[in-house]
């Protein structure tokens, strides 16, 4: 595919080509309801939440595969209580043909529940290739992390990329969502300047209620000042409205340059529902393919 010139409608459509989605273990019914709206072969991440157990996570990943999509199960390092638990999860995913692509993240608990303090420690176990894993996505934080310094974040990312290369695994990066394009573009330039060539999926909130979006922003430390909210397309004084990422994607497409920012696609956090997000993407693509 020829790279579309920055700022053109086709540039936005290009960024949306091969977009990915996210779901929880409890969203299988929602996935079935959205099936016709999602292109076959779409990557769908399956989260690793503390209130869900292994059978629920595995059955969700299996449903993604059965639907003709590519499951990308999450592994939350600090939620794992033992190596045996990790091996059991990997083996279970392999049994349902859902282990080829993973997303490995440190996770929420401040204190690890077991032997893995971060994503790097899971990657370095050497267990992933033996269970059919071919590619691993790791986290990126264009706006930083509320509990981790910038230098530490960059060092951790580079260490994980190196560990994945040494393990013979394909590496990619999926970023936290945000409402402001500027830090995303600056972060991409810094990433490429550091010699990291891995493809990146920029986290984007799917269409959702403003109140819900702000709730997730507070939870994940995402900047949502009045100026940023206005730039994105909603007001902090009207929490009853809804907002989609139209302006965010348009602004990203205007400035995106493959030569500068490398291979980039979009990953949608489905805060407003899987079908609503998939329908929005399809409608946006239809409107910007010309």
mmCIF file of C-alpha atoms in Angstrom:
data_model
loop_
_atom_site.group_PDB
_atom_site.id
_atom_site.type_symbol
_atom_site.label_atom_id
_atom_site.label_comp_id
_atom_site.label_asym_id
_atom_site.label_seq_id
_atom_site.Cartn_x
_atom_site.Cartn_y
_atom_site.Cartn_z
ATOM 1 C CA UNK A 1 0.000 0.000 0.000
ATOM 2 C CA UNK A 2 1.252 3.470 -0.874
ATOM 3 C CA UNK A 3 1.460 5.766 2.123
ATOM 4 C CA UNK A 4 -1.216 8.452 1.913
ATOM 5 C CA UNK A 5 -0.022 12.056 2.074
ATOM 6 C CA UNK A 6 -0.415 13.644 5.489
ATOM 7 C CA UNK A 7 -3.511 15.749 5.904
ATOM 8 C CA UNK A 8 -5.604 14.023 3.234
ATOM 9 C CA UNK A 9 -8.840 12.120 3.949
ATOM 10 C CA UNK A 10 -7.092 8.951 2.789
ATOM 11 C CA UNK A 11 -4.403 9.514 5.440
ATOM 12 C CA UNK A 12 -7.046 9.070 8.135
ATOM 13 C CA UNK A 13 -8.402 5.990 6.368
ATOM 14 C CA UNK A 14 -4.854 4.625 6.166
ATOM 15 C CA UNK A 15 -4.397 4.938 9.937
ATOM 16 C CA UNK A 16 -7.644 3.020 10.429
ATOM 17 C CA UNK A 17 -6.627 0.157 8.154
ATOM 18 C CA UNK A 18 -6.182 -2.913 10.321
ATOM 19 C CA UNK A 19 -7.475 -1.189 13.460
ATOM 20 C CA UNK A 20 -7.790 -3.223 16.652
ATOM 21 C CA UNK A 21 -10.364 -3.379 19.449
ATOM 22 C CA UNK A 22 -10.452 -4.255 23.126
ATOM 23 C CA UNK A 23 -12.879 -6.318 25.193
ATOM 24 C CA UNK A 24 -13.106 -7.870 28.645
ATOM 25 C CA UNK A 25 -13.737 -11.489 29.489
ATOM 26 C CA UNK A 26 -17.383 -10.627 30.165
ATOM 27 C CA UNK A 27 -17.983 -9.117 26.722
ATOM 28 C CA UNK A 28 -18.524 -12.328 24.740
ATOM 29 C CA UNK A 29 -22.241 -11.625 24.181
ATOM 30 C CA UNK A 30 -21.363 -8.095 23.079
ATOM 31 C CA UNK A 31 -18.779 -9.531 20.681
ATOM 32 C CA UNK A 32 -21.381 -11.819 19.140
ATOM 33 C CA UNK A 33 -23.791 -8.887 18.753
ATOM 34 C CA UNK A 34 -21.067 -6.856 17.022
ATOM 35 C CA UNK A 35 -19.808 -9.675 14.798
ATOM 36 C CA UNK A 36 -21.202 -8.338 11.528
ATOM 37 C CA UNK A 37 -19.771 -4.887 12.205
ATOM 38 C CA UNK A 38 -16.171 -6.053 12.697
ATOM 39 C CA UNK A 39 -13.984 -6.959 9.705
ATOM 40 C CA UNK A 40 -12.737 -10.542 9.712
ATOM 41 C CA UNK A 41 -9.136 -10.781 10.857
ATOM 42 C CA UNK A 42 -9.414 -7.800 13.208
ATOM 43 C CA UNK A 43 -7.146 -7.998 16.244
ATOM 44 C CA UNK A 44 -9.169 -7.997 19.466
ATOM 45 C CA UNK A 45 -7.397 -7.637 22.801
ATOM 46 C CA UNK A 46 -8.857 -9.522 25.765
ATOM 47 C CA UNK A 47 -8.109 -7.835 29.076
ATOM 48 C CA UNK A 48 -6.786 -9.480 32.255
ATOM 49 C CA UNK A 49 -8.881 -7.960 35.036
ATOM 50 C CA UNK A 50 -8.657 -8.797 38.710
ATOM 51 C CA UNK A 51 -12.356 -9.719 38.949
ATOM 52 C CA UNK A 52 -12.138 -12.311 36.159
ATOM 53 C CA UNK A 53 -10.737 -15.833 36.358
ATOM 54 C CA UNK A 54 -8.736 -17.994 33.964
ATOM 55 C CA UNK A 55 -11.692 -19.899 32.431
ATOM 56 C CA UNK A 56 -13.485 -16.629 31.680
ATOM 57 C CA UNK A 57 -10.404 -15.097 30.036
ATOM 58 C CA UNK A 58 -9.696 -18.220 27.989
ATOM 59 C CA UNK A 59 -13.307 -18.629 26.857
ATOM 60 C CA UNK A 60 -13.341 -14.989 25.725
ATOM 61 C CA UNK A 61 -10.134 -15.469 23.739
ATOM 62 C CA UNK A 62 -11.608 -18.648 22.229
ATOM 63 C CA UNK A 63 -14.743 -16.737 21.205
ATOM 64 C CA UNK A 64 -12.595 -14.141 19.450
ATOM 65 C CA UNK A 65 -10.790 -16.868 17.486
ATOM 66 C CA UNK A 66 -14.023 -18.691 16.668
ATOM 67 C CA UNK A 67 -15.480 -15.468 15.300
ATOM 68 C CA UNK A 68 -12.751 -15.186 12.698
ATOM 69 C CA UNK A 69 -10.780 -12.520 14.535
ATOM 70 C CA UNK A 70 -7.260 -12.497 15.976
ATOM 71 C CA UNK A 71 -7.260 -12.871 19.767
ATOM 72 C CA UNK A 72 -4.658 -10.885 21.679
ATOM 73 C CA UNK A 73 -5.012 -12.009 25.305
ATOM 74 C CA UNK A 74 -3.474 -9.807 27.985
ATOM 75 C CA UNK A 75 -1.098 -11.080 30.640
ATOM 76 C CA UNK A 76 -0.920 -8.941 33.769
ATOM 77 C CA UNK A 77 2.469 -9.747 35.293
ATOM 78 C CA UNK A 78 1.810 -8.567 38.836
ATOM 79 C CA UNK A 79 -1.492 -10.468 39.013
ATOM 80 C CA UNK A 80 0.214 -13.824 38.440
ATOM 81 C CA UNK A 81 0.718 -15.726 41.680
ATOM 82 C CA UNK A 82 3.210 -18.302 40.365
ATOM 83 C CA UNK A 83 5.020 -19.665 37.336
ATOM 84 C CA UNK A 84 2.576 -22.544 37.379
ATOM 85 C CA UNK A 85 -0.302 -20.103 36.926
ATOM 86 C CA UNK A 86 1.456 -18.501 33.961
ATOM 87 C CA UNK A 87 2.155 -21.886 32.368
ATOM 88 C CA UNK A 88 -1.437 -23.008 32.884
ATOM 89 C CA UNK A 89 -2.765 -19.836 31.268
ATOM 90 C CA UNK A 90 -0.430 -20.138 28.281
ATOM 91 C CA UNK A 91 -1.274 -23.811 27.820
ATOM 92 C CA UNK A 92 -5.004 -23.070 28.023
ATOM 93 C CA UNK A 93 -4.703 -20.320 25.424
ATOM 94 C CA UNK A 94 -2.696 -22.607 23.167
ATOM 95 C CA UNK A 95 -5.408 -25.271 23.366
ATOM 96 C CA UNK A 96 -7.987 -22.852 21.926
ATOM 97 C CA UNK A 97 -5.590 -21.435 19.297
ATOM 98 C CA UNK A 98 -5.389 -18.082 21.060
ATOM 99 C CA UNK A 99 -1.736 -17.867 22.107
ATOM 100 C CA UNK A 100 -0.017 -16.631 18.952
ATOM 101 C CA UNK A 101 -0.346 -12.940 19.878
ATOM 102 C CA UNK A 102 -0.196 -11.589 23.432
ATOM 103 C CA UNK A 103 -0.192 -8.235 25.171
ATOM 104 C CA UNK A 104 2.065 -8.326 28.237
ATOM 105 C CA UNK A 105 1.744 -5.555 30.813
ATOM 106 C CA UNK A 106 2.871 -4.979 34.391
ATOM 107 C CA UNK A 107 -0.673 -4.575 35.693
ATOM 108 C CA UNK A 108 -2.429 -2.680 38.457
ATOM 109 C CA UNK A 109 -1.348 -4.206 41.798
ATOM 110 C CA UNK A 110 1.294 -2.114 43.529
ATOM 111 C CA UNK A 111 2.723 -5.237 45.122
ATOM 112 C CA UNK A 112 3.139 -8.278 42.840
ATOM 113 C CA UNK A 113 1.016 -11.261 43.829
ATOM 114 C CA UNK A 114 3.796 -13.593 42.705
ATOM 115 C CA UNK A 115 7.261 -13.711 41.128
ATOM 116 C CA UNK A 116 6.698 -11.240 38.271
ATOM 117 C CA UNK A 117 7.127 -7.542 39.098
ATOM 118 C CA UNK A 118 6.782 -6.344 35.501
ATOM 119 C CA UNK A 119 6.194 -7.353 31.888
ATOM 120 C CA UNK A 120 9.914 -7.810 31.270
ATOM 121 C CA UNK A 121 10.119 -10.557 33.891
ATOM 122 C CA UNK A 122 7.354 -12.479 32.085
ATOM 123 C CA UNK A 123 9.062 -12.082 28.711
ATOM 124 C CA UNK A 124 12.375 -13.243 30.160
ATOM 125 C CA UNK A 125 10.906 -16.484 31.525
ATOM 126 C CA UNK A 126 11.459 -17.982 28.076
ATOM 127 C CA UNK A 127 8.082 -19.704 28.353
ATOM 128 C CA UNK A 128 6.237 -17.790 25.644
ATOM 129 C CA UNK A 129 7.742 -19.310 22.455
ATOM 130 C CA UNK A 130 7.233 -22.816 23.807
ATOM 131 C CA UNK A 131 3.465 -22.235 23.882
ATOM 132 C CA UNK A 132 3.135 -21.051 20.308
ATOM 133 C CA UNK A 133 3.526 -17.343 20.974
ATOM 134 C CA UNK A 134 4.814 -15.504 17.894
ATOM 135 C CA UNK A 135 4.269 -11.843 18.745
ATOM 136 C CA UNK A 136 4.023 -9.726 21.884
ATOM 137 C CA UNK A 137 2.690 -6.219 22.268
ATOM 138 C CA UNK A 138 3.871 -4.028 25.142
ATOM 139 C CA UNK A 139 2.648 -0.757 26.642
ATOM 140 C CA UNK A 140 3.511 2.757 25.543
ATOM 141 C CA UNK A 141 2.723 5.938 27.481
ATOM 142 C CA UNK A 142 2.776 9.108 25.342
ATOM 143 C CA UNK A 143 1.605 11.197 28.310
ATOM 144 C CA UNK A 144 3.804 9.409 30.814
ATOM 145 C CA UNK A 145 2.672 7.332 33.780
ATOM 146 C CA UNK A 146 1.445 8.818 37.073
ATOM 147 C CA UNK A 147 3.650 6.474 39.129
ATOM 148 C CA UNK A 148 6.694 5.934 36.870
ATOM 149 C CA UNK A 149 9.293 8.477 35.762
ATOM 150 C CA UNK A 150 9.858 9.206 32.090
ATOM 151 C CA UNK A 151 13.437 7.902 32.030
ATOM 152 C CA UNK A 152 12.319 4.682 33.709
ATOM 153 C CA UNK A 153 9.510 4.233 31.168
ATOM 154 C CA UNK A 154 11.869 4.607 28.223
ATOM 155 C CA UNK A 155 14.447 2.250 29.718
ATOM 156 C CA UNK A 156 11.766 -0.365 30.402
ATOM 157 C CA UNK A 157 10.366 -0.113 26.880
ATOM 158 C CA UNK A 158 13.788 -0.505 25.284
ATOM 159 C CA UNK A 159 14.629 -3.450 27.559
ATOM 160 C CA UNK A 160 11.398 -5.200 26.584
ATOM 161 C CA UNK A 161 11.965 -4.622 22.878
ATOM 162 C CA UNK A 162 15.467 -6.083 23.197
ATOM 163 C CA UNK A 163 14.231 -9.085 25.209
ATOM 164 C CA UNK A 164 11.556 -9.830 22.591
ATOM 165 C CA UNK A 165 14.117 -9.637 19.784
ATOM 166 C CA UNK A 166 16.407 -11.997 21.678
ATOM 167 C CA UNK A 167 13.503 -14.413 22.137
ATOM 168 C CA UNK A 168 12.723 -14.328 18.421
ATOM 169 C CA UNK A 169 9.296 -12.771 19.021
ATOM 170 C CA UNK A 170 7.708 -10.032 16.938
ATOM 171 C CA UNK A 171 7.384 -6.858 19.000
ATOM 172 C CA UNK A 172 4.736 -4.155 18.796
ATOM 173 C CA UNK A 173 3.587 -1.357 21.073
ATOM 174 C CA UNK A 174 0.053 -0.389 22.101
ATOM 175 C CA UNK A 175 -0.315 2.961 23.818
ATOM 176 C CA UNK A 176 -2.528 4.253 26.558
ATOM 177 C CA UNK A 177 -5.430 6.294 25.208
ATOM 178 C CA UNK A 178 -5.459 10.057 25.320
ATOM 179 C CA UNK A 179 -7.373 13.116 24.130
ATOM 180 C CA UNK A 180 -4.440 15.166 22.832
ATOM 181 C CA UNK A 181 -2.536 14.391 19.632
ATOM 182 C CA UNK A 182 0.514 16.556 20.414
ATOM 183 C CA UNK A 183 2.100 14.291 23.060
ATOM 184 C CA UNK A 184 1.422 11.269 20.855
ATOM 185 C CA UNK A 185 3.329 12.768 17.938
ATOM 186 C CA UNK A 186 6.201 13.904 20.184
ATOM 187 C CA UNK A 187 6.391 10.444 21.770
ATOM 188 C CA UNK A 188 6.460 8.739 18.351
ATOM 189 C CA UNK A 189 9.323 10.963 17.231
ATOM 190 C CA UNK A 190 11.230 10.175 20.414
ATOM 191 C CA UNK A 191 10.548 6.466 19.966
ATOM 192 C CA UNK A 192 11.892 6.422 16.411
ATOM 193 C CA UNK A 193 14.796 8.632 17.431
ATOM 194 C CA UNK A 194 15.784 5.944 19.916
ATOM 195 C CA UNK A 195 15.956 3.423 17.095
ATOM 196 C CA UNK A 196 12.788 1.512 17.995
ATOM 197 C CA UNK A 197 11.181 0.359 14.743
ATOM 198 C CA UNK A 198 8.375 -1.758 16.187
ATOM 199 C CA UNK A 199 4.895 -0.984 14.825
ATOM 200 C CA UNK A 200 2.738 1.123 17.127
ATOM 201 C CA UNK A 201 -0.977 1.065 17.801
ATOM 202 C CA UNK A 202 -2.140 4.417 19.143
ATOM 203 C CA UNK A 203 -4.790 4.051 21.837
ATOM 204 C CA UNK A 204 -8.011 5.885 20.996
ATOM 205 C CA UNK A 205 -11.228 6.006 23.042
ATOM 206 C CA UNK A 206 -14.172 4.709 21.087
ATOM 207 C CA UNK A 207 -17.343 6.843 21.114
ATOM 208 C CA UNK A 208 -18.780 7.036 24.633
ATOM 209 C CA UNK A 209 -20.492 9.282 27.133
ATOM 210 C CA UNK A 210 -18.379 12.203 28.316
ATOM 211 C CA UNK A 211 -18.814 11.248 31.971
ATOM 212 C CA UNK A 212 -17.579 7.733 31.266
ATOM 213 C CA UNK A 213 -14.611 8.985 29.250
ATOM 214 C CA UNK A 214 -13.577 11.315 32.071
ATOM 215 C CA UNK A 215 -13.911 8.488 34.586
ATOM 216 C CA UNK A 216 -11.479 6.332 32.642
ATOM 217 C CA UNK A 217 -9.179 9.321 32.124
ATOM 218 C CA UNK A 218 -8.958 9.861 35.896
ATOM 219 C CA UNK A 219 -8.397 6.152 36.485
ATOM 220 C CA UNK A 220 -5.485 5.959 34.059
ATOM 221 C CA UNK A 221 -3.948 9.369 34.665
ATOM 222 C CA UNK A 222 -4.885 10.763 31.242
ATOM 223 C CA UNK A 223 -4.816 14.554 30.916
ATOM 224 C CA UNK A 224 -8.304 16.036 30.449
ATOM 225 C CA UNK A 225 -8.069 19.777 31.098
ATOM 226 C CA UNK A 226 -10.707 22.125 29.709
ATOM 227 C CA UNK A 227 -8.417 23.053 26.814
ATOM 228 C CA UNK A 228 -7.677 19.445 25.914
ATOM 229 C CA UNK A 229 -11.362 18.497 26.206
ATOM 230 C CA UNK A 230 -12.361 21.334 23.872
ATOM 231 C CA UNK A 231 -9.673 20.327 21.405
ATOM 232 C CA UNK A 232 -10.911 16.732 21.466
ATOM 233 C CA UNK A 233 -14.532 17.794 21.013
ATOM 234 C CA UNK A 234 -16.379 17.854 24.326
ATOM 235 C CA UNK A 235 -16.965 20.192 27.253
ATOM 236 C CA UNK A 236 -16.214 19.497 30.899
ATOM 237 C CA UNK A 237 -19.394 21.384 31.803
ATOM 238 C CA UNK A 238 -21.655 19.076 29.791
ATOM 239 C CA UNK A 239 -21.204 15.580 31.168
ATOM 240 C CA UNK A 240 -24.444 14.307 29.638
ATOM 241 C CA UNK A 241 -23.140 14.434 26.084
ATOM 242 C CA UNK A 242 -21.197 11.860 24.066
ATOM 243 C CA UNK A 243 -17.929 12.217 22.194
ATOM 244 C CA UNK A 244 -16.124 10.339 19.459
ATOM 245 C CA UNK A 245 -12.513 10.533 18.313
ATOM 246 C CA UNK A 246 -13.206 12.310 14.991
ATOM 247 C CA UNK A 247 -11.065 15.363 15.732
ATOM 248 C CA UNK A 248 -8.293 13.303 17.317
ATOM 249 C CA UNK A 249 -7.956 11.104 14.248
ATOM 250 C CA UNK A 250 -8.204 14.053 11.864
ATOM 251 C CA UNK A 251 -5.472 15.921 13.755
ATOM 252 C CA UNK A 252 -3.303 12.813 13.868
ATOM 253 C CA UNK A 253 -3.750 12.250 10.134
ATOM 254 C CA UNK A 254 -2.801 15.854 9.372
ATOM 255 C CA UNK A 255 0.588 15.509 11.063
ATOM 256 C CA UNK A 256 1.350 11.806 10.640
ATOM 257 C CA UNK A 257 4.344 11.036 8.442
ATOM 258 C CA UNK A 258 5.469 7.422 7.970
ATOM 259 C CA UNK A 259 9.039 8.641 7.422
ATOM 260 C CA UNK A 260 9.038 10.367 10.817
ATOM 261 C CA UNK A 261 6.600 8.355 12.920
ATOM 262 C CA UNK A 262 7.044 4.861 11.493
ATOM 263 C CA UNK A 263 4.342 2.220 11.141
ATOM 264 C CA UNK A 264 1.244 3.364 13.044
ATOM 265 C CA UNK A 265 -2.294 2.022 13.353
ATOM 266 C CA UNK A 266 -5.138 2.671 15.804
ATOM 267 C CA UNK A 267 -6.318 0.643 18.792
ATOM 268 C CA UNK A 268 -9.791 1.403 20.124
ATOM 269 C CA UNK A 269 -10.687 1.192 23.797
ATOM 270 C CA UNK A 270 -14.373 0.261 23.608
ATOM 271 C CA UNK A 271 -15.649 2.341 26.522
ATOM 272 C CA UNK A 272 -19.000 2.843 24.788
ATOM 273 C CA UNK A 273 -19.364 -0.767 23.666
ATOM 274 C CA UNK A 274 -17.816 -3.008 21.014
ATOM 275 C CA UNK A 275 -20.588 -2.639 18.433
ATOM 276 C CA UNK A 276 -20.848 1.126 18.873
ATOM 277 C CA UNK A 277 -17.109 1.421 18.330
ATOM 278 C CA UNK A 278 -16.992 -0.909 15.319
ATOM 279 C CA UNK A 279 -19.989 0.852 13.731
ATOM 280 C CA UNK A 280 -18.324 4.221 14.282
ATOM 281 C CA UNK A 281 -15.108 3.036 12.615
ATOM 282 C CA UNK A 282 -16.976 1.660 9.618
ATOM 283 C CA UNK A 283 -18.953 4.885 9.222
ATOM 284 C CA UNK A 284 -15.796 6.986 9.543
ATOM 285 C CA UNK A 285 -14.007 4.908 6.930
ATOM 286 C CA UNK A 286 -16.955 5.223 4.533
ATOM 287 C CA UNK A 287 -16.896 9.008 4.930
ATOM 288 C CA UNK A 288 -13.138 9.373 4.407
ATOM 289 C CA UNK A 289 -12.280 6.884 1.678
ATOM 290 C CA UNK A 290 -12.757 9.457 -1.056
#
